[in-house]
PDB file of C-alpha atoms in Angstrom:
ATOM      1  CA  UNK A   1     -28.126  -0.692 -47.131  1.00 52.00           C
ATOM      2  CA  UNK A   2     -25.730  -1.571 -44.182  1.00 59.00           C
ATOM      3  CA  UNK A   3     -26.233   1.504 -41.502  1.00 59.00           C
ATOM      4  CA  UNK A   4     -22.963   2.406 -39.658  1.00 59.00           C
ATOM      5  CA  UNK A   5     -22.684   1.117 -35.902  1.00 60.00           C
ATOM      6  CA  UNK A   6     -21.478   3.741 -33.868  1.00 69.00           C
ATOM      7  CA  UNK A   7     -18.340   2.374 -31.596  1.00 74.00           C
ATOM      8  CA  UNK A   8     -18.696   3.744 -27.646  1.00 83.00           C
ATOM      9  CA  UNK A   9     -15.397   4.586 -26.793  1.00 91.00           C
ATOM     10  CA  UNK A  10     -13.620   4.814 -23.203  1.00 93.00           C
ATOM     11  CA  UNK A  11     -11.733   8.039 -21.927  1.00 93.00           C
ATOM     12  CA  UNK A  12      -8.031   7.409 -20.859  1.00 95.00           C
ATOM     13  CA  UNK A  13      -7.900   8.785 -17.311  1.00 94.00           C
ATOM     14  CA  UNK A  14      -4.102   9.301 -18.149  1.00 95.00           C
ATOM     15  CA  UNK A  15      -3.544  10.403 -21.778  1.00 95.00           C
ATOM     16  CA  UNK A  16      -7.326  11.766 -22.559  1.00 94.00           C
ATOM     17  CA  UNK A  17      -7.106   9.212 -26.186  1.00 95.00           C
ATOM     18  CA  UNK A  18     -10.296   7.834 -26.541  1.00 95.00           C
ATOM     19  CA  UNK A  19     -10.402   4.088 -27.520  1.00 95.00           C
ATOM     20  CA  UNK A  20     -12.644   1.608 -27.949  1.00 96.00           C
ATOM     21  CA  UNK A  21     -13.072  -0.785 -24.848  1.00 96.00           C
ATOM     22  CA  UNK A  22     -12.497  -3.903 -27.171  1.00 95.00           C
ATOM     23  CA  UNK A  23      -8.973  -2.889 -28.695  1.00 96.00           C
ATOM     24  CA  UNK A  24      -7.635  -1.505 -25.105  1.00 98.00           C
ATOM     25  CA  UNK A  25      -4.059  -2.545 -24.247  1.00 98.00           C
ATOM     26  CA  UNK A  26      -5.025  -2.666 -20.308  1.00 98.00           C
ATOM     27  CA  UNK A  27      -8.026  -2.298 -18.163  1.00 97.00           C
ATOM     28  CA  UNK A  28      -8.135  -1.483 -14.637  1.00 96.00           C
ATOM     29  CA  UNK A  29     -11.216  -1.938 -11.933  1.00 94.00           C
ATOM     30  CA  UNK A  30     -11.706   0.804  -9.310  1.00 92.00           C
ATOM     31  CA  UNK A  31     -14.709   1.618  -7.193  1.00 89.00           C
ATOM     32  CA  UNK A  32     -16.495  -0.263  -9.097  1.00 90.00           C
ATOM     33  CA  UNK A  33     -15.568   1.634 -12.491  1.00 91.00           C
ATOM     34  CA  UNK A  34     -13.784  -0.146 -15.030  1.00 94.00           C
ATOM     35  CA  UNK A  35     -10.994   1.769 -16.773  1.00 95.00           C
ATOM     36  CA  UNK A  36      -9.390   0.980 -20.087  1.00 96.00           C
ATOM     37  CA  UNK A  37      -5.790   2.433 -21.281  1.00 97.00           C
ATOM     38  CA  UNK A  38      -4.639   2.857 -24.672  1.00 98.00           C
ATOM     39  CA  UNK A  39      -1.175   1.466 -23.453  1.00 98.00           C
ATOM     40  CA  UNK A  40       0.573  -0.778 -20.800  1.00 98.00           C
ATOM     41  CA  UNK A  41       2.473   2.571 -19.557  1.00 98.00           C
ATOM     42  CA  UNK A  42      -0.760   4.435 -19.034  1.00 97.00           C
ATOM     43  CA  UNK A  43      -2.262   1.796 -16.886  1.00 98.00           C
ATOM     44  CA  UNK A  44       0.985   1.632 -14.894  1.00 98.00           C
ATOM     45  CA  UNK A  45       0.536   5.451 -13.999  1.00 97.00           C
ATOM     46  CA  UNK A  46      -3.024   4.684 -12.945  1.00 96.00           C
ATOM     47  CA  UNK A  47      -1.910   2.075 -10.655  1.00 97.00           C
ATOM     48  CA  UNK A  48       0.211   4.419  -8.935  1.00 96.00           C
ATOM     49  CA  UNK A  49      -1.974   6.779  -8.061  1.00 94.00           C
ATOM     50  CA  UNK A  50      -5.838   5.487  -8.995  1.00 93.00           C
ATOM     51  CA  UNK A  51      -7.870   8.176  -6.794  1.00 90.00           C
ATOM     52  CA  UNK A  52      -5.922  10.916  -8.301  1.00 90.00           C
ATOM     53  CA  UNK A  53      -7.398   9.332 -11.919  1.00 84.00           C
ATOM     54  CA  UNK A  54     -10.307   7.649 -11.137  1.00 73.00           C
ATOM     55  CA  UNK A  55     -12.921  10.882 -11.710  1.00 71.00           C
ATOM     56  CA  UNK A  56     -12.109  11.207 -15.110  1.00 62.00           C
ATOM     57  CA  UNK A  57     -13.799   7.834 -16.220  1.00 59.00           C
ATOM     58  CA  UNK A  58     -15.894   8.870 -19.659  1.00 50.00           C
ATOM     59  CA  UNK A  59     -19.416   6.882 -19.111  1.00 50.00           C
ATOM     60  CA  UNK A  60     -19.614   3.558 -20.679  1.00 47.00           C
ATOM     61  CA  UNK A  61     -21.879   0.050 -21.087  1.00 46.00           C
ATOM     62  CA  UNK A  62     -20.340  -2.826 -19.790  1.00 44.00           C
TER      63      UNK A  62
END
């Protein structure tokens, strides 16, 4: 039998989706966290304002 791989997924500091670091539309690098976006708009926001965002980074392996 094939056991099920559990994905990790990545917060969006911006929206709250969760998504899977693979299939994000944008990632960001800040303080040496790396941030992934569900969409190109979300990212944008973050680059606006990335301390306002940055603490809400959901724990992740590189």
């Amino acid at each position: 039998m094939f056991e099920k791989q559990k994905t990790i997924k990545a917060l969006d500091p911006i929206c709250g989706m969760r998504i899977a670091p693979a299939n994000a539309a944008a990632t960001r690098e800040h303080d040496g966290t790396n941030f992934y976006f569900c969409a190109e708009g979300c990212a944008k926001t973050f680059d606006r304002d990335p301390h306002r965002y940055g603490h809400l980074a959901a724990p992740h392996p590189h």
